[in-house]
Amino acid sequence: MHSIADVVREIFTRGWGGGGFAGLEEALAGTFTFHVRGTSREMDLDDLAGIVSAWREGFPDLHFEIDDLVAGDDVVALRARLIGTHLGRWGDREPTGRRIEVDHMFFLRFEGRRLVEVFELLDQAALREQMEE
């Protein structure tokens, strides 16, 4: 059995970096609450896969480099950098060929082995600046 820290590493390396969540269904079963930029919404594995797919369409080499990961009994704190090259359409933006490297922080809360809540903090200003250079 893997620790929740191992599960979180897999979510970011295999899920985001590889574009798939096979083997993580137990941790991502049901719904979880996702908090970002003052909003909250319920999500499930299909919703998460859709978000990852959209990002990977715009940034095919997208991956997270994990700088720090600290795990407690039911919470994992993660500091990472989102890195990729804008080679495909992303939202309403045509490809620019620009490389991005954006700081991210996450708190992920688990109940048992299942993810139930995610808090995300993304450096939006750095992302906008790097997309417009």
PDB file of N, CA, C and O in Angstrom, residues 93-130:
ATOM      1  N   ARG A  93      -6.247  31.104 -26.953  1.00  0.00           N
ATOM      2  CA  ARG A  93      -4.908  31.506 -27.399  1.00  0.00           C
ATOM      3  C   ARG A  93      -4.338  30.537 -28.421  1.00  0.00           C
ATOM      4  O   ARG A  93      -4.305  29.329 -28.200  1.00  0.00           O
ATOM      5  N   GLU A  94      -3.889  31.107 -29.512  1.00  0.00           N
ATOM      6  CA  GLU A  94      -3.179  30.322 -30.524  1.00  0.00           C
ATOM      7  C   GLU A  94      -1.776  30.015 -30.005  1.00  0.00           C
ATOM      8  O   GLU A  94      -1.250  30.739 -29.158  1.00  0.00           O
ATOM      9  N   PRO A  95      -1.136  28.956 -30.508  1.00  0.00           N
ATOM     10  CA  PRO A  95       0.211  28.593 -30.042  1.00  0.00           C
ATOM     11  C   PRO A  95       1.208  29.725 -30.254  1.00  0.00           C
ATOM     12  O   PRO A  95       1.200  30.389 -31.293  1.00  0.00           O
ATOM     13  N   THR A  96       2.052  29.929 -29.253  1.00  0.00           N
ATOM     14  CA  THR A  96       3.078  30.974 -29.332  1.00  0.00           C
ATOM     15  C   THR A  96       4.484  30.385 -29.379  1.00  0.00           C
ATOM     16  O   THR A  96       5.425  31.107 -29.692  1.00  0.00           O
ATOM     17  N   GLY A  97       4.633  29.124 -29.000  1.00  0.00           N
ATOM     18  CA  GLY A  97       5.955  28.518 -28.909  1.00  0.00           C
ATOM     19  C   GLY A  97       6.703  28.920 -27.655  1.00  0.00           C
ATOM     20  O   GLY A  97       7.846  28.515 -27.446  1.00  0.00           O
ATOM     21  N   ARG A  98       6.067  29.702 -26.790  1.00  0.00           N
ATOM     22  CA  ARG A  98       6.722  30.174 -25.568  1.00  0.00           C
ATOM     23  C   ARG A  98       6.748  29.086 -24.494  1.00  0.00           C
ATOM     24  O   ARG A  98       5.792  28.336 -24.336  1.00  0.00           O
ATOM     25  N   ARG A  99       7.827  29.076 -23.746  1.00  0.00           N
ATOM     26  CA  ARG A  99       7.968  28.152 -22.625  1.00  0.00           C
ATOM     27  C   ARG A  99       7.458  28.866 -21.372  1.00  0.00           C
ATOM     28  O   ARG A  99       7.726  30.052 -21.180  1.00  0.00           O
ATOM     29  N   ILE A 100       6.719  28.128 -20.548  1.00  0.00           N
ATOM     30  CA  ILE A 100       6.264  28.671 -19.270  1.00  0.00           C
ATOM     31  C   ILE A 100       6.877  27.867 -18.130  1.00  0.00           C
ATOM     32  O   ILE A 100       7.164  26.677 -18.276  1.00  0.00           O
ATOM     33  N   GLU A 101       7.070  28.537 -17.034  1.00  0.00           N
ATOM     34  CA  GLU A 101       7.473  27.885 -15.787  1.00  0.00           C
ATOM     35  C   GLU A 101       6.826  28.689 -14.673  1.00  0.00           C
ATOM     36  O   GLU A 101       7.235  29.819 -14.395  1.00  0.00           O
ATOM     37  N   VAL A 102       5.776  28.110 -14.080  1.00  0.00           N
ATOM     38  CA  VAL A 102       4.912  28.846 -13.162  1.00  0.00           C
ATOM     39  C   VAL A 102       4.857  28.133 -11.815  1.00  0.00           C
ATOM     40  O   VAL A 102       4.639  26.922 -11.751  1.00  0.00           O
ATOM     41  N   ASP A 103       5.037  28.912 -10.742  1.00  0.00           N
ATOM     42  CA  ASP A 103       4.968  28.352  -9.387  1.00  0.00           C
ATOM     43  C   ASP A 103       3.532  27.969  -9.038  1.00  0.00           C
ATOM     44  O   ASP A 103       2.582  28.687  -9.362  1.00  0.00           O
ATOM     45  N   HIS A 104       3.418  26.851  -8.359  1.00  0.00           N
ATOM     46  CA  HIS A 104       2.141  26.327  -7.870  1.00  0.00           C
ATOM     47  C   HIS A 104       2.314  25.861  -6.430  1.00  0.00           C
ATOM     48  O   HIS A 104       3.378  25.356  -6.073  1.00  0.00           O
ATOM     49  N   MET A 105       1.268  25.974  -5.666  1.00  0.00           N
ATOM     50  CA  MET A 105       1.214  25.359  -4.342  1.00  0.00           C
ATOM     51  C   MET A 105      -0.135  24.680  -4.196  1.00  0.00           C
ATOM     52  O   MET A 105      -1.146  25.184  -4.689  1.00  0.00           O
ATOM     53  N   PHE A 106      -0.121  23.540  -3.547  1.00  0.00           N
ATOM     54  CA  PHE A 106      -1.338  22.764  -3.346  1.00  0.00           C
ATOM     55  C   PHE A 106      -1.372  22.240  -1.915  1.00  0.00           C
ATOM     56  O   PHE A 106      -0.331  21.889  -1.355  1.00  0.00           O
ATOM     57  N   PHE A 107      -2.579  22.164  -1.381  1.00  0.00           N
ATOM     58  CA  PHE A 107      -2.854  21.370  -0.195  1.00  0.00           C
ATOM     59  C   PHE A 107      -3.908  20.362  -0.636  1.00  0.00           C
ATOM     60  O   PHE A 107      -4.931  20.747  -1.220  1.00  0.00           O
ATOM     61  N   LEU A 108      -3.646  19.098  -0.390  1.00  0.00           N
ATOM     62  CA  LEU A 108      -4.566  18.037  -0.770  1.00  0.00           C
ATOM     63  C   LEU A 108      -4.965  17.289   0.494  1.00  0.00           C
ATOM     64  O   LEU A 108      -4.094  16.819   1.242  1.00  0.00           O
ATOM     65  N   ARG A 109      -6.267  17.211   0.754  1.00  0.00           N
ATOM     66  CA  ARG A 109      -6.761  16.552   1.964  1.00  0.00           C
ATOM     67  C   ARG A 109      -7.405  15.223   1.593  1.00  0.00           C
ATOM     68  O   ARG A 109      -8.159  15.132   0.626  1.00  0.00           O
ATOM     69  N   PHE A 110      -7.086  14.208   2.366  1.00  0.00           N
ATOM     70  CA  PHE A 110      -7.586  12.855   2.147  1.00  0.00           C
ATOM     71  C   PHE A 110      -8.431  12.408   3.325  1.00  0.00           C
ATOM     72  O   PHE A 110      -8.210  12.839   4.461  1.00  0.00           O
ATOM     73  N   GLU A 111      -9.394  11.565   3.047  1.00  0.00           N
ATOM     74  CA  GLU A 111     -10.107  10.804   4.082  1.00  0.00           C
ATOM     75  C   GLU A 111      -9.783   9.361   3.795  1.00  0.00           C
ATOM     76  O   GLU A 111     -10.209   8.812   2.770  1.00  0.00           O
ATOM     77  N   GLY A 112      -9.001   8.772   4.675  1.00  0.00           N
ATOM     78  CA  GLY A 112      -8.484   7.435   4.391  1.00  0.00           C
ATOM     79  C   GLY A 112      -7.542   7.520   3.203  1.00  0.00           C
ATOM     80  O   GLY A 112      -6.605   8.305   3.192  1.00  0.00           O
ATOM     81  N   ARG A 113      -7.842   6.777   2.170  1.00  0.00           N
ATOM     82  CA  ARG A 113      -7.001   6.748   0.968  1.00  0.00           C
ATOM     83  C   ARG A 113      -7.605   7.540  -0.173  1.00  0.00           C
ATOM     84  O   ARG A 113      -7.122   7.494  -1.292  1.00  0.00           O
ATOM     85  N   ARG A 114      -8.702   8.276   0.091  1.00  0.00           N
ATOM     86  CA  ARG A 114      -9.417   8.969  -0.981  1.00  0.00           C
ATOM     87  C   ARG A 114      -9.260  10.478  -0.869  1.00  0.00           C
ATOM     88  O   ARG A 114      -9.455  11.070   0.190  1.00  0.00           O
ATOM     89  N   LEU A 115      -8.918  11.109  -1.984  1.00  0.00           N
ATOM     90  CA  LEU A 115      -8.807  12.564  -2.063  1.00  0.00           C
ATOM     91  C   LEU A 115     -10.188  13.184  -1.911  1.00  0.00           C
ATOM     92  O   LEU A 115     -11.128  12.797  -2.605  1.00  0.00           O
ATOM     93  N   VAL A 116     -10.312  14.158  -1.008  1.00  0.00           N
ATOM     94  CA  VAL A 116     -11.615  14.798  -0.799  1.00  0.00           C
ATOM     95  C   VAL A 116     -11.586  16.300  -1.008  1.00  0.00           C
ATOM     96  O   VAL A 116     -12.631  16.919  -1.196  1.00  0.00           O
ATOM     97  N   GLU A 117     -10.382  16.902  -0.984  1.00  0.00           N
ATOM     98  CA  GLU A 117     -10.334  18.356  -1.111  1.00  0.00           C
ATOM     99  C   GLU A 117      -8.963  18.785  -1.639  1.00  0.00           C
ATOM    100  O   GLU A 117      -7.932  18.245  -1.239  1.00  0.00           O
ATOM    101  N   VAL A 118      -8.984  19.771  -2.560  1.00  0.00           N
ATOM    102  CA  VAL A 118      -7.756  20.320  -3.132  1.00  0.00           C
ATOM    103  C   VAL A 118      -7.832  21.840  -3.048  1.00  0.00           C
ATOM    104  O   VAL A 118      -8.839  22.436  -3.437  1.00  0.00           O
ATOM    105  N   PHE A 119      -6.760  22.445  -2.553  1.00  0.00           N
ATOM    106  CA  PHE A 119      -6.599  23.891  -2.555  1.00  0.00           C
ATOM    107  C   PHE A 119      -5.416  24.191  -3.467  1.00  0.00           C
ATOM    108  O   PHE A 119      -4.332  23.649  -3.275  1.00  0.00           O
ATOM    109  N   GLU A 120      -5.617  25.053  -4.462  1.00  0.00           N
ATOM    110  CA  GLU A 120      -4.561  25.379  -5.421  1.00  0.00           C
ATOM    111  C   GLU A 120      -4.265  26.867  -5.393  1.00  0.00           C
ATOM    112  O   GLU A 120      -5.177  27.691  -5.354  1.00  0.00           O
ATOM    113  N   LEU A 121      -2.986  27.208  -5.438  1.00  0.00           N
ATOM    114  CA  LEU A 121      -2.542  28.586  -5.575  1.00  0.00           C
ATOM    115  C   LEU A 121      -1.566  28.622  -6.741  1.00  0.00           C
ATOM    116  O   LEU A 121      -0.524  27.971  -6.720  1.00  0.00           O
ATOM    117  N   LEU A 122      -1.935  29.332  -7.791  1.00  0.00           N
ATOM    118  CA  LEU A 122      -1.165  29.430  -9.027  1.00  0.00           C
ATOM    119  C   LEU A 122      -0.717  30.872  -9.208  1.00  0.00           C
ATOM    120  O   LEU A 122      -1.502  31.792  -8.982  1.00  0.00           O
ATOM    121  N   ASP A 123       0.517  31.071  -9.622  1.00  0.00           N
ATOM    122  CA  ASP A 123       1.026  32.416  -9.885  1.00  0.00           C
ATOM    123  C   ASP A 123       0.459  32.892 -11.232  1.00  0.00           C
ATOM    124  O   ASP A 123       1.092  32.778 -12.268  1.00  0.00           O
ATOM    125  N   GLN A 124      -0.776  33.411 -11.192  1.00  0.00           N
ATOM    126  CA  GLN A 124      -1.479  33.860 -12.396  1.00  0.00           C
ATOM    127  C   GLN A 124      -0.737  34.973 -13.121  1.00  0.00           C
ATOM    128  O   GLN A 124      -0.691  35.006 -14.343  1.00  0.00           O
ATOM    129  N   ALA A 125      -0.157  35.899 -12.365  1.00  0.00           N
ATOM    130  CA  ALA A 125       0.555  37.022 -12.989  1.00  0.00           C
ATOM    131  C   ALA A 125       1.746  36.512 -13.795  1.00  0.00           C
ATOM    132  O   ALA A 125       1.975  36.965 -14.924  1.00  0.00           O
ATOM    133  N   ALA A 126       2.497  35.565 -13.250  1.00  0.00           N
ATOM    134  CA  ALA A 126       3.647  35.012 -13.977  1.00  0.00           C
ATOM    135  C   ALA A 126       3.188  34.264 -15.233  1.00  0.00           C
ATOM    136  O   ALA A 126       3.822  34.374 -16.289  1.00  0.00           O
ATOM    137  N   LEU A 127       2.081  33.542 -15.133  1.00  0.00           N
ATOM    138  CA  LEU A 127       1.566  32.828 -16.301  1.00  0.00           C
ATOM    139  C   LEU A 127       1.187  33.815 -17.408  1.00  0.00           C
ATOM    140  O   LEU A 127       1.588  33.655 -18.561  1.00  0.00           O
ATOM    141  N   ARG A 128       0.442  34.862 -17.066  1.00  0.00           N
ATOM    142  CA  ARG A 128       0.056  35.878 -18.059  1.00  0.00           C
ATOM    143  C   ARG A 128       1.279  36.533 -18.681  1.00  0.00           C
ATOM    144  O   ARG A 128       1.367  36.681 -19.903  1.00  0.00           O
ATOM    145  N   GLU A 129       2.233  36.893 -17.834  1.00  0.00           N
ATOM    146  CA  GLU A 129       3.444  37.566 -18.318  1.00  0.00           C
ATOM    147  C   GLU A 129       4.220  36.661 -19.281  1.00  0.00           C
ATOM    148  O   GLU A 129       4.663  37.108 -20.336  1.00  0.00           O
ATOM    149  N   GLN A 130       4.371  35.409 -18.930  1.00  0.00           N
ATOM    150  CA  GLN A 130       5.134  34.491 -19.787  1.00  0.00           C
ATOM    151  C   GLN A 130       4.398  34.175 -21.079  1.00  0.00           C
ATOM    152  O   GLN A 130       5.039  33.939 -22.120  1.00  0.00           O
TER     153      GLN A 130
END
